[in-house]
Short mmCIF file of C-alpha atoms in Angstrom, two decimals:
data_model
loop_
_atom_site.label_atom_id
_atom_site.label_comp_id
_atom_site.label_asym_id
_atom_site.label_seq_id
_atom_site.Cartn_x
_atom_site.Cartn_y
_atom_site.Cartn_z
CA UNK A 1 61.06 7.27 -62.71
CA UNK A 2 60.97 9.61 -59.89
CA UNK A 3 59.04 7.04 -57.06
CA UNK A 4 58.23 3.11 -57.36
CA UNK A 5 55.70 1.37 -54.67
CA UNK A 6 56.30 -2.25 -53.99
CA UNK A 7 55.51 -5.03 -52.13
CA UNK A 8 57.81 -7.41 -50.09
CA UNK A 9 55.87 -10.53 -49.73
CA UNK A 10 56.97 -13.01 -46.87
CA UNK A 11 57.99 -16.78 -46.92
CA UNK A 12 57.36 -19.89 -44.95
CA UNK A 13 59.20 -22.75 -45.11
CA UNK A 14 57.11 -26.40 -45.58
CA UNK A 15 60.09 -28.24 -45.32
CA UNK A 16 63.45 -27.18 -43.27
CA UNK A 17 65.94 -29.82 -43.06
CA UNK A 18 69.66 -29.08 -41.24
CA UNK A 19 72.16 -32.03 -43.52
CA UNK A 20 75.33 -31.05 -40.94
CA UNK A 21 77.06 -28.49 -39.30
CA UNK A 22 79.86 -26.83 -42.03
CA UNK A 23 83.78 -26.28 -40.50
CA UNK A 24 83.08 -22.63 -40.98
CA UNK A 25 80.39 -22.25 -38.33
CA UNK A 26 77.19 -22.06 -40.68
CA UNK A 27 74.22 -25.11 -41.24
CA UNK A 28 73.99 -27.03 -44.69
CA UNK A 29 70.23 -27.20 -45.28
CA UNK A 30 67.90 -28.09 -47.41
CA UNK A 31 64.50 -26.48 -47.50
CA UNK A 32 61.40 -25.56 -49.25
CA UNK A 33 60.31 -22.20 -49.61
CA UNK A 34 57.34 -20.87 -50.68
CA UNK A 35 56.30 -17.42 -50.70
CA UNK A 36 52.63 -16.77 -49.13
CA UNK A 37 50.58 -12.76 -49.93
CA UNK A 38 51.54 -11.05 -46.75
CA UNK A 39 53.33 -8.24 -47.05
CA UNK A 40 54.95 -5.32 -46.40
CA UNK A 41 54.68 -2.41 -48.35
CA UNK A 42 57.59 -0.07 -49.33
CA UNK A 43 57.62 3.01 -51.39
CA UNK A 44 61.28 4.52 -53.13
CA UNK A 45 61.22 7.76 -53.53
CA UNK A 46 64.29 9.93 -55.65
CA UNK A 47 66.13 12.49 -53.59
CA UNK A 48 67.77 15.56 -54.79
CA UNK A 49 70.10 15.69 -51.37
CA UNK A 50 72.51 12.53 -51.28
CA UNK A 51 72.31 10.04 -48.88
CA UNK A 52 70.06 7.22 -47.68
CA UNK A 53 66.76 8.24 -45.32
CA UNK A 54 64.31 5.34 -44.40
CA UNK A 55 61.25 6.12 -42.11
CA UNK A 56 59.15 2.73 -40.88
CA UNK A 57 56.01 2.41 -39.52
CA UNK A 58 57.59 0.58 -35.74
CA UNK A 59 59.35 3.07 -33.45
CA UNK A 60 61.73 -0.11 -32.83
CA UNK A 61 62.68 -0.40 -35.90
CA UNK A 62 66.54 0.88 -36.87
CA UNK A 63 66.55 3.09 -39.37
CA UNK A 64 70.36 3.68 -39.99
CA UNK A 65 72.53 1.49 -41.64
CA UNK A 66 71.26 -1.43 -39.20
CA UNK A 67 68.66 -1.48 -41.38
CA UNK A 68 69.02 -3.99 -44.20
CA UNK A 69 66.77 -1.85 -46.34
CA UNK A 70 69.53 0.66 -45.96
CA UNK A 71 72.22 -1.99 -46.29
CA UNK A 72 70.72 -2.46 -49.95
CA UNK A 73 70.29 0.51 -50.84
CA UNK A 74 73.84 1.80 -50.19
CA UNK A 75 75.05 -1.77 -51.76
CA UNK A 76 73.97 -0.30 -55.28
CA UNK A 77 74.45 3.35 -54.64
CA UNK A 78 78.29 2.41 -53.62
CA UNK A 79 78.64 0.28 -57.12
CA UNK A 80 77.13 2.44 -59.47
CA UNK A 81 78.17 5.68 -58.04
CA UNK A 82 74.51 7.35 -57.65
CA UNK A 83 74.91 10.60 -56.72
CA UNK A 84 70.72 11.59 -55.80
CA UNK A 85 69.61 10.52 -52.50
CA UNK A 86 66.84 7.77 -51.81
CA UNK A 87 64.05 8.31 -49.42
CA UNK A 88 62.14 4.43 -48.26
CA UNK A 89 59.26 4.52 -46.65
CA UNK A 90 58.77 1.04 -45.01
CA UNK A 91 55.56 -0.18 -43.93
CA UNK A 92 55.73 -3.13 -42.49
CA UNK A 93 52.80 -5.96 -41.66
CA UNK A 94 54.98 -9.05 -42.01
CA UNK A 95 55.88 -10.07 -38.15
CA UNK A 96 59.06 -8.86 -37.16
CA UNK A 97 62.08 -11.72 -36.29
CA UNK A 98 59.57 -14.24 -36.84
CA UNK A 99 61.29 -16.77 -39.18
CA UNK A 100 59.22 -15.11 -42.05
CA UNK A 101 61.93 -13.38 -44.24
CA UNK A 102 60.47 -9.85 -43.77
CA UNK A 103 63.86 -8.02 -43.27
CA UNK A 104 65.21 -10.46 -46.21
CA UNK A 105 62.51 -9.69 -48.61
CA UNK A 106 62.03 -5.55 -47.20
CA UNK A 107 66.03 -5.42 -48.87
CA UNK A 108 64.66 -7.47 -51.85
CA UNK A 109 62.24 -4.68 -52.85
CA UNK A 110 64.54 -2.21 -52.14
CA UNK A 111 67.41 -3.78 -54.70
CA UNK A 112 64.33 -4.50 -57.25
CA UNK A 113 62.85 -1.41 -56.73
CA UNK A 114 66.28 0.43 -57.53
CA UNK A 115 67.14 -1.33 -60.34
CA UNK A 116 64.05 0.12 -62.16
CA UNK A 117 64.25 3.52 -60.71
CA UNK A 118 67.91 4.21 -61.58
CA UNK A 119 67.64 2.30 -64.81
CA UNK A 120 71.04 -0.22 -63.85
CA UNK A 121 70.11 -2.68 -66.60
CA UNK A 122 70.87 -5.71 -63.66
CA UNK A 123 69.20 -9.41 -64.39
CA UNK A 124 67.11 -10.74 -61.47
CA UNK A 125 70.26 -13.56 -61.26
CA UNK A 126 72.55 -10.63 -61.16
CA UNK A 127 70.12 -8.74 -58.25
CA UNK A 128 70.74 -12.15 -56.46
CA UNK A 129 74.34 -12.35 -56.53
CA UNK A 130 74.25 -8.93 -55.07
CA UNK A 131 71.56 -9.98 -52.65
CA UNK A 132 73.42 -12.96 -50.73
CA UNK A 133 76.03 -10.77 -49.97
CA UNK A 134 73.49 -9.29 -47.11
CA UNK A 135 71.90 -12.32 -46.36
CA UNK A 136 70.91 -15.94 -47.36
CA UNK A 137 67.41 -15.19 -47.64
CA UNK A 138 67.42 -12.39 -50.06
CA UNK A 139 67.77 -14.43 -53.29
CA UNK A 140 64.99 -16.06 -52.76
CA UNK A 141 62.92 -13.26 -51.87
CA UNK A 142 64.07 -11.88 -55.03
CA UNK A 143 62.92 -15.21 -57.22
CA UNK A 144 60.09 -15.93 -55.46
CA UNK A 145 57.28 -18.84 -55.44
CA UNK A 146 57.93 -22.33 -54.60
CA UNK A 147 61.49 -23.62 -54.09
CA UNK A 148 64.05 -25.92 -53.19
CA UNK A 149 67.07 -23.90 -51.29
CA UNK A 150 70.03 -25.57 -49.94
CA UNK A 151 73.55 -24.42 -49.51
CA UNK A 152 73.32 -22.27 -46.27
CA UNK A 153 69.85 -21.58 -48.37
CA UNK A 154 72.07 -19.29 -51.05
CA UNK A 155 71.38 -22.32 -53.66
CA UNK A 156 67.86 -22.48 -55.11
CA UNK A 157 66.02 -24.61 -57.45
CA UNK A 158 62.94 -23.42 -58.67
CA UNK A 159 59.91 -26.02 -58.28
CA UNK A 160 56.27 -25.82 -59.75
CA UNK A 161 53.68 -23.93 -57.88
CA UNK A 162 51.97 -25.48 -54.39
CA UNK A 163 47.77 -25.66 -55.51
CA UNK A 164 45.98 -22.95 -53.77
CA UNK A 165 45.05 -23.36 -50.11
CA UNK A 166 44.89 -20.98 -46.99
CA UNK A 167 47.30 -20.71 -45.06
CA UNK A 168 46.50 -19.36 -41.09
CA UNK A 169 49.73 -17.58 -39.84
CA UNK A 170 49.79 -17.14 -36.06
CA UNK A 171 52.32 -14.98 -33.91
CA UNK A 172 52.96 -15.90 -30.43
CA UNK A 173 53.75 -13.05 -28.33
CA UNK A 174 57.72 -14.14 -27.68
CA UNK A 175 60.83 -13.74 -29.32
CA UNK A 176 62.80 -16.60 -30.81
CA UNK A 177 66.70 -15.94 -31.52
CA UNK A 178 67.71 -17.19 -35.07
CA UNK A 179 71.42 -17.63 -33.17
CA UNK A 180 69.91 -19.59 -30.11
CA UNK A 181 68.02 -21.89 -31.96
CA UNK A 182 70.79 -23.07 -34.45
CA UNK A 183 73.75 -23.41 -31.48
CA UNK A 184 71.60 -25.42 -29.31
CA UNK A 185 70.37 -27.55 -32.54
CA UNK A 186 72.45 -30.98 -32.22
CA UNK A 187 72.51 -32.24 -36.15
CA UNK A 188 74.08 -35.40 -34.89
CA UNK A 189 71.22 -36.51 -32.72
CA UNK A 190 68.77 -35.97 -35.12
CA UNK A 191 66.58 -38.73 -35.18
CA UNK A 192 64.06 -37.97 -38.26
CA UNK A 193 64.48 -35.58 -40.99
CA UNK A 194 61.46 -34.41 -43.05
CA UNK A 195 61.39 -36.74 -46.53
CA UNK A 196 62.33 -33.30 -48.81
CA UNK A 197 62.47 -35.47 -52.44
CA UNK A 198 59.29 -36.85 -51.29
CA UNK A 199 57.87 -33.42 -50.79
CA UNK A 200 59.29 -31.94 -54.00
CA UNK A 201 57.73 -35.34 -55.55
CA UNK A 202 54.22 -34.15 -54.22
CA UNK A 203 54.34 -30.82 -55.74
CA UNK A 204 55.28 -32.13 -58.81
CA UNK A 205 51.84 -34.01 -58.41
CA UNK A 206 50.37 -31.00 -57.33
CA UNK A 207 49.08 -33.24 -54.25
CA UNK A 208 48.43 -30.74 -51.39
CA UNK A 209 47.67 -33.44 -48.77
CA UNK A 210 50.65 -35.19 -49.71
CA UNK A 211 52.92 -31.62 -49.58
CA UNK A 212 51.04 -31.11 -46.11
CA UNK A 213 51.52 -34.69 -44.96
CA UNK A 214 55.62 -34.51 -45.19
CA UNK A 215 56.05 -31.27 -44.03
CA UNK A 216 58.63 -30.85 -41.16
CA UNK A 217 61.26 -28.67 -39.28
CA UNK A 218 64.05 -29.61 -37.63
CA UNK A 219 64.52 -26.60 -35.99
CA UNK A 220 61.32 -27.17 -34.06
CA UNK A 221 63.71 -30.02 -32.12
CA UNK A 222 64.45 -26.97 -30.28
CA UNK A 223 62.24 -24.36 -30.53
CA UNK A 224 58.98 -26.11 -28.91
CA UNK A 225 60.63 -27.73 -25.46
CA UNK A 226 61.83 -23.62 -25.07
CA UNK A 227 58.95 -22.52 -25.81
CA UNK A 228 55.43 -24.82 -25.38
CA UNK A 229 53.37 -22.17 -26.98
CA UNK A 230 54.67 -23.02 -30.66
CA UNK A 231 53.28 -27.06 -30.02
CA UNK A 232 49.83 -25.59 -28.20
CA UNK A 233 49.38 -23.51 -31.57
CA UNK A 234 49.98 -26.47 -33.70
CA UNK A 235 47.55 -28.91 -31.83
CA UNK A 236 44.91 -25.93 -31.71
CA UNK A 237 45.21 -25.82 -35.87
CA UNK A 238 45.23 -29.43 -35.71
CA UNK A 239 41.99 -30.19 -34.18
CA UNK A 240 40.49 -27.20 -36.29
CA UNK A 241 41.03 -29.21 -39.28
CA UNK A 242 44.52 -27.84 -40.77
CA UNK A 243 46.21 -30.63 -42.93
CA UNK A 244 49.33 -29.88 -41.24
CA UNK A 245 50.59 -27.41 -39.10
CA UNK A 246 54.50 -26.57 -38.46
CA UNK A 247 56.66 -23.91 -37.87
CA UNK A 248 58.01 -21.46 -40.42
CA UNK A 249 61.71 -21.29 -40.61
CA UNK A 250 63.54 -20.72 -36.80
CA UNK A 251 60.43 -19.58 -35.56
CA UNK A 252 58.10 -18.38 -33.50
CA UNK A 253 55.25 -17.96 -36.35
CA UNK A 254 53.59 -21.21 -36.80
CA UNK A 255 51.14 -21.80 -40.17
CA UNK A 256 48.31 -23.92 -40.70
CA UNK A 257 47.46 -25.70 -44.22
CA UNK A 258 43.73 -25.79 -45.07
CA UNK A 259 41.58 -27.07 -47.86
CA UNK A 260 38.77 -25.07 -46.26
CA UNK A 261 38.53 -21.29 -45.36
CA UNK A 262 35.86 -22.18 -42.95
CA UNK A 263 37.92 -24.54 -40.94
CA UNK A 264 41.02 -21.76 -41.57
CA UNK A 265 38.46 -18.95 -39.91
CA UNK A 266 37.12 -21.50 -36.72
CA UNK A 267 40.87 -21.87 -36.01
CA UNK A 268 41.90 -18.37 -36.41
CA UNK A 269 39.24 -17.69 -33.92
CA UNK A 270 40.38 -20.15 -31.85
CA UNK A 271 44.02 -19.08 -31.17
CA UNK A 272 42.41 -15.37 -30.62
CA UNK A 273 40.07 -16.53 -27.68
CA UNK A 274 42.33 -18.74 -25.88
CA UNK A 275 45.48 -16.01 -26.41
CA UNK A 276 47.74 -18.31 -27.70
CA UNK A 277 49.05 -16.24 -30.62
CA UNK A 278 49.36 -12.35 -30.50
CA UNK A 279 48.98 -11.78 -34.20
CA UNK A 280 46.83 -13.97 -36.21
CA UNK A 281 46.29 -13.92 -40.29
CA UNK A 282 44.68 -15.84 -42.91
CA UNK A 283 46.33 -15.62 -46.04
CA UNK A 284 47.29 -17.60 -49.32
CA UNK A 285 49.79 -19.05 -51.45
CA UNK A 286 51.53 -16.77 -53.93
CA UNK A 287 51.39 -18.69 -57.52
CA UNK A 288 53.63 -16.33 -59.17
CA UNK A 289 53.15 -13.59 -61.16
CA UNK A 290 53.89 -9.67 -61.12
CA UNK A 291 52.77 -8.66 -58.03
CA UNK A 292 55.57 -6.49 -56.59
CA UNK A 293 54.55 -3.17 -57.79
CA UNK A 294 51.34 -1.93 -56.30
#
């Protein structure tokens, strides 16, 4: 296999819960993932010369070893001694540092993607092992679907799927820092945390009001008196209909669950014309299934 195209799909979180602050500096949580058909797209193509070249889409965008798509390729090239180079050519769509996995599950493709091309033989469990070594997220972008991660989010649980609903992403035009939000987050002086068995209960059920209805973020404890915008998109998906609206992981992407695409599309609208959000999307849940490969 000389070239593979694939798609990284992107996450939100309907449940984020922070249990305590561990001795060596990172967060205990406990939260549900669920993987939603946004995407970026990623092509792997063999190289005769050695090395690692990745071209993007973003001028912003690193594309040295800064990169984690270049972190994971070089992770498996190292291991297995590949002597050909790789050439990635990352498209991305997925909003960048917006607490929606994209750089996680970009490095997921790439390890996937690899694995075929180069014929390594590894499990998906064994891809994981390799994948938390570069970040938390990346197993789960590498299982994919609905669920339960705790651990610093390393330890996953697979649940049944979430029914189908649309889901209305929404950007606002700021940056949130992962690293600001969890050293100004005071675990202690939490006073709710989001009912997680109750939510895992609900999907069992296959009850998407009830999954909508318990869906909360801790993180948001911070993230909306910093920045107003994130509670002014909620409220605007709110009175559009949404069943629930909250933010996806550390932020600053806020989704909307709704039983109807018309109420989905009157929001989307909505945010546009009032200029709360700077990228808006209407999307769906993932239910599993091959869908990496184009």
């Amino acid at each position: 296999m000389r070239k593979i195209k694939l798609k990284a799909m992107a996450k939100i979180n309907l449940g984020l819960d922070v249990v305590r602050k561990r001795e060596d500096g990172y967060h205990e949580v406990r939260m549900i993932m669920q993987t939603i058909r946004m995407y970026d797209q990623l092509q792997l193509l063999k190289r005769e010369a050695p090395g690692i070249r990745v071209k993007t889409n973003l001028y912003y965008l690193p594309t040295n070893e800064d990169n984690l798509v270049y972190k994971a390729a070089k992770l498996l090239m190292d291991e297995f001694h590949i002597r050909q180079g790789l050439h990635i050519d990352l498209h991305k769509f997925i909003p960048v540092a917006a607490g929606m996995a994209g750089g996680s599950s970009d490095a997921a493709a790439v390890l996937v993607g690899m694995n075929r091309m180069f014929g390594l033989g590894l499990s998906r469990t064994q891809l994981m092992e390799r994948g938390v070594k570069l970040g938390a997220d990346i197993p789960y972008c590498i299982m994919r679907g609905t669920a339960l991660a705790e651990g610093i989010g390393e330890n996953l649980t697979r649940l049944e799927p979430v029914p189908c609903c649309h889901v209305l992403v929404a950007k606002p035009g700021i940056h949130v820092s992962t690293k600001f939000v969890y050293s100004n987050l005071k675990v202690s002086e939490l006073k709710t945390h989001p009912d997680i068995d109750g939510q895992i209960e609900a999907i069992k059920n296959r009850d998407l009001k009830g999954i909508a209805a318990l869906m909360g973020n801790v993180l948001e404890t911070v993230t909306i008196p910093a920045y107003p915008v994130i509670q002014q998109i909620k409220d605007e998906m709110l009175s559009h209909g949404a069943l629930n609206a909250m933010m996806s992981g550390s932020g600053p992407t806020v989704f909307g669950l709704f039983d109807r695409e018309e109420k989905a599309c009157q929001a989307a609208a909505a945010l546009k014309e009032k200029e709360l959000a700077k990228q808006v999307y209407l999307t769906g849940m993932f239910q599993g299934g091959k869908e990496d490969e184009e």
